[in-house]
Amino acid sequence: MSYPPPPPPPTTPSPSPSSSDPAPDHDTPPAVSLAAADEGPESKMGSGDEVAQVEEEEEEEEECGFCLFMKGGGCKDAFVAWEKCVEDAEKRGDDIVDKCAEVTALLKKCMDAHADYYEPVLRAEQAMVEAAADAAASANPELEEVKRGNDS
């Protein structure tokens, strides 16, 4: 059994334009007031300094908490240099440890100089070093003997 095709949707007659009304242009978007069109971030915020601050805050929102912490202390410049070095090495496929050894050492030296702020990171780094040494020692008993010899 076949069904007849559905009827076309009903159309409502549109009001006929008067002779004084221009023909409607369906391709042109509706007019927007100039005041609304001019409102960009600059007009809403005011000065260029405020716009730069908003852009900086938006950039910070995209950053990880660790990066924000590192940039919040006295080693911001050293951290930014280290971060750039790591990004450049990754893009080029270079060995990050070899390529960034110098900026890593400068960052570590700065963090040690500002240990009051960076203490949580320094403590976590020390714990990782100790855990790695313990893991290596338990994997190789000879290293455990060397470690005990250094402790006494």
Coordinates of C-alpha atoms in Angstrom, one line a residue:
M1 CA 0.0 0.0 0.0
S2 CA 1.4 3.3 -1.0
Y3 CA 0.7 6.6 0.7
P4 CA 0.3 9.9 -1.1
P5 CA 3.1 12.4 -0.6
P6 CA 2.5 14.9 2.2
P7 CA 0.9 18.2 1.3
P8 CA 3.2 21.2 1.0
P9 CA 3.4 23.4 4.1
P10 CA 0.8 26.1 4.3
T11 CA 2.0 29.6 3.3
T12 CA 0.8 32.7 4.8
P13 CA 0.4 35.7 2.6
S14 CA 2.9 38.4 3.2
P15 CA 1.7 41.9 3.4
S16 CA 2.1 43.6 0.1
P17 CA 4.6 46.4 0.1
S18 CA 3.3 49.8 -0.4
S19 CA 4.6 51.9 -3.2
S20 CA 6.7 54.0 -0.8
D21 CA 8.4 51.0 0.9
P22 CA 11.5 49.8 -0.8
A23 CA 11.6 46.2 -1.9
P24 CA 12.8 44.0 0.9
D25 CA 16.4 42.8 0.4
H26 CA 16.7 39.4 2.0
D27 CA 20.5 39.2 1.4
T28 CA 21.2 42.2 3.6
P29 CA 21.5 41.6 7.4
P30 CA 19.4 43.8 9.6
A31 CA 20.9 47.1 10.5
V32 CA 22.8 47.4 13.7
S33 CA 23.2 50.6 15.7
L34 CA 26.5 52.2 15.4
A35 CA 26.9 52.3 19.1
A36 CA 26.6 48.5 19.3
A37 CA 28.9 48.0 16.3
D38 CA 31.6 50.1 17.9
E39 CA 31.6 48.2 21.1
G40 CA 34.8 46.1 21.1
P41 CA 37.0 45.2 24.0
E42 CA 38.7 48.6 23.8
S43 CA 35.5 50.6 24.1
K44 CA 34.2 48.5 26.9
M45 CA 37.5 48.5 28.9
G46 CA 38.8 52.0 28.2
S47 CA 42.6 52.4 27.9
G48 CA 45.0 50.1 26.0
D49 CA 46.6 49.2 29.4
E50 CA 43.3 47.7 30.5
V51 CA 43.0 45.8 27.3
A52 CA 46.5 44.4 27.7
Q53 CA 45.7 43.4 31.3
V54 CA 42.5 41.6 30.1
E55 CA 44.5 39.7 27.4
E56 CA 47.2 38.8 30.0
E57 CA 44.5 37.5 32.4
E58 CA 42.9 35.4 29.6
E59 CA 46.3 34.0 28.7
E60 CA 46.9 33.1 32.4
E61 CA 43.6 31.4 32.5
E62 CA 44.9 29.0 29.9
E63 CA 48.1 28.2 31.8
C64 CA 48.5 25.4 34.3
G65 CA 48.6 26.1 38.0
F66 CA 52.3 25.1 38.2
C67 CA 53.2 27.6 35.5
L68 CA 51.2 30.3 37.3
F69 CA 53.0 29.5 40.6
M70 CA 56.4 29.5 39.0
K71 CA 55.7 32.9 37.3
G72 CA 54.4 34.3 40.6
G73 CA 57.7 34.3 42.3
G74 CA 61.1 35.9 41.8
C75 CA 62.1 33.5 39.1
K76 CA 59.5 34.4 36.5
D77 CA 62.0 35.4 33.8
A78 CA 64.2 32.3 34.4
F79 CA 61.1 30.1 34.2
V80 CA 59.9 31.8 31.0
A81 CA 63.3 31.2 29.5
W82 CA 63.3 27.6 30.5
E83 CA 59.7 27.1 29.2
K84 CA 60.7 28.7 25.8
C85 CA 63.8 26.5 25.6
V86 CA 61.7 23.3 26.3
E87 CA 59.1 24.3 23.7
D88 CA 61.8 25.1 21.1
A89 CA 63.6 21.8 21.7
E90 CA 60.3 19.9 21.4
K91 CA 59.5 21.6 18.1
R92 CA 62.9 20.8 16.7
G93 CA 63.0 17.3 18.1
D94 CA 66.1 18.1 20.1
D95 CA 67.0 16.4 23.4
I96 CA 65.5 18.7 26.0
V97 CA 68.0 17.7 28.8
D98 CA 71.0 18.5 26.6
K99 CA 69.5 21.6 24.9
C100 CA 68.2 23.2 28.1
A101 CA 70.8 22.2 30.6
E102 CA 72.1 25.8 31.0
V103 CA 68.7 27.5 31.5
T104 CA 67.6 24.6 33.8
A105 CA 70.7 25.3 36.0
L106 CA 69.9 29.0 36.0
L107 CA 66.3 28.3 37.0
K108 CA 67.4 26.0 39.8
K109 CA 69.9 28.5 41.1
C110 CA 67.2 31.2 41.1
M111 CA 64.8 28.9 42.9
D112 CA 67.4 28.1 45.5
A113 CA 68.0 31.9 46.0
H114 CA 64.2 32.3 46.4
A115 CA 63.7 29.2 48.5
D116 CA 61.1 30.9 50.7
Y117 CA 58.7 31.0 47.8
Y118 CA 59.7 27.9 45.8
E119 CA 60.2 25.6 48.8
P120 CA 57.2 23.4 47.9
V121 CA 58.6 22.7 44.5
L122 CA 62.2 22.3 45.8
R123 CA 60.9 19.8 48.4
A124 CA 59.0 17.8 45.8
E125 CA 62.1 17.8 43.6
Q126 CA 64.2 16.5 46.4
A127 CA 61.6 13.8 47.2
M128 CA 61.7 12.7 43.6
V129 CA 65.5 12.5 43.6
E130 CA 65.5 10.4 46.7
A131 CA 62.7 8.1 45.4
A132 CA 64.7 7.6 42.2
A133 CA 67.8 6.8 44.1
D134 CA 65.9 4.3 46.4
A135 CA 64.4 2.6 43.3
A136 CA 67.7 2.4 41.6
A137 CA 69.3 1.0 44.8
S138 CA 66.6 -1.7 45.3
A139 CA 67.0 -2.7 41.6
N140 CA 70.8 -2.9 42.0
P141 CA 71.9 -4.1 45.5
E142 CA 75.5 -2.9 44.9
L143 CA 74.2 0.7 44.8
E144 CA 72.6 0.2 48.2
E145 CA 76.0 -0.8 49.6
V146 CA 77.5 2.3 48.1
K147 CA 74.8 4.5 49.5
R148 CA 75.2 3.0 53.0
G149 CA 79.0 3.6 52.7
N150 CA 78.3 7.3 51.9
D151 CA 75.9 7.6 54.9
S152 CA 78.4 6.4 57.5

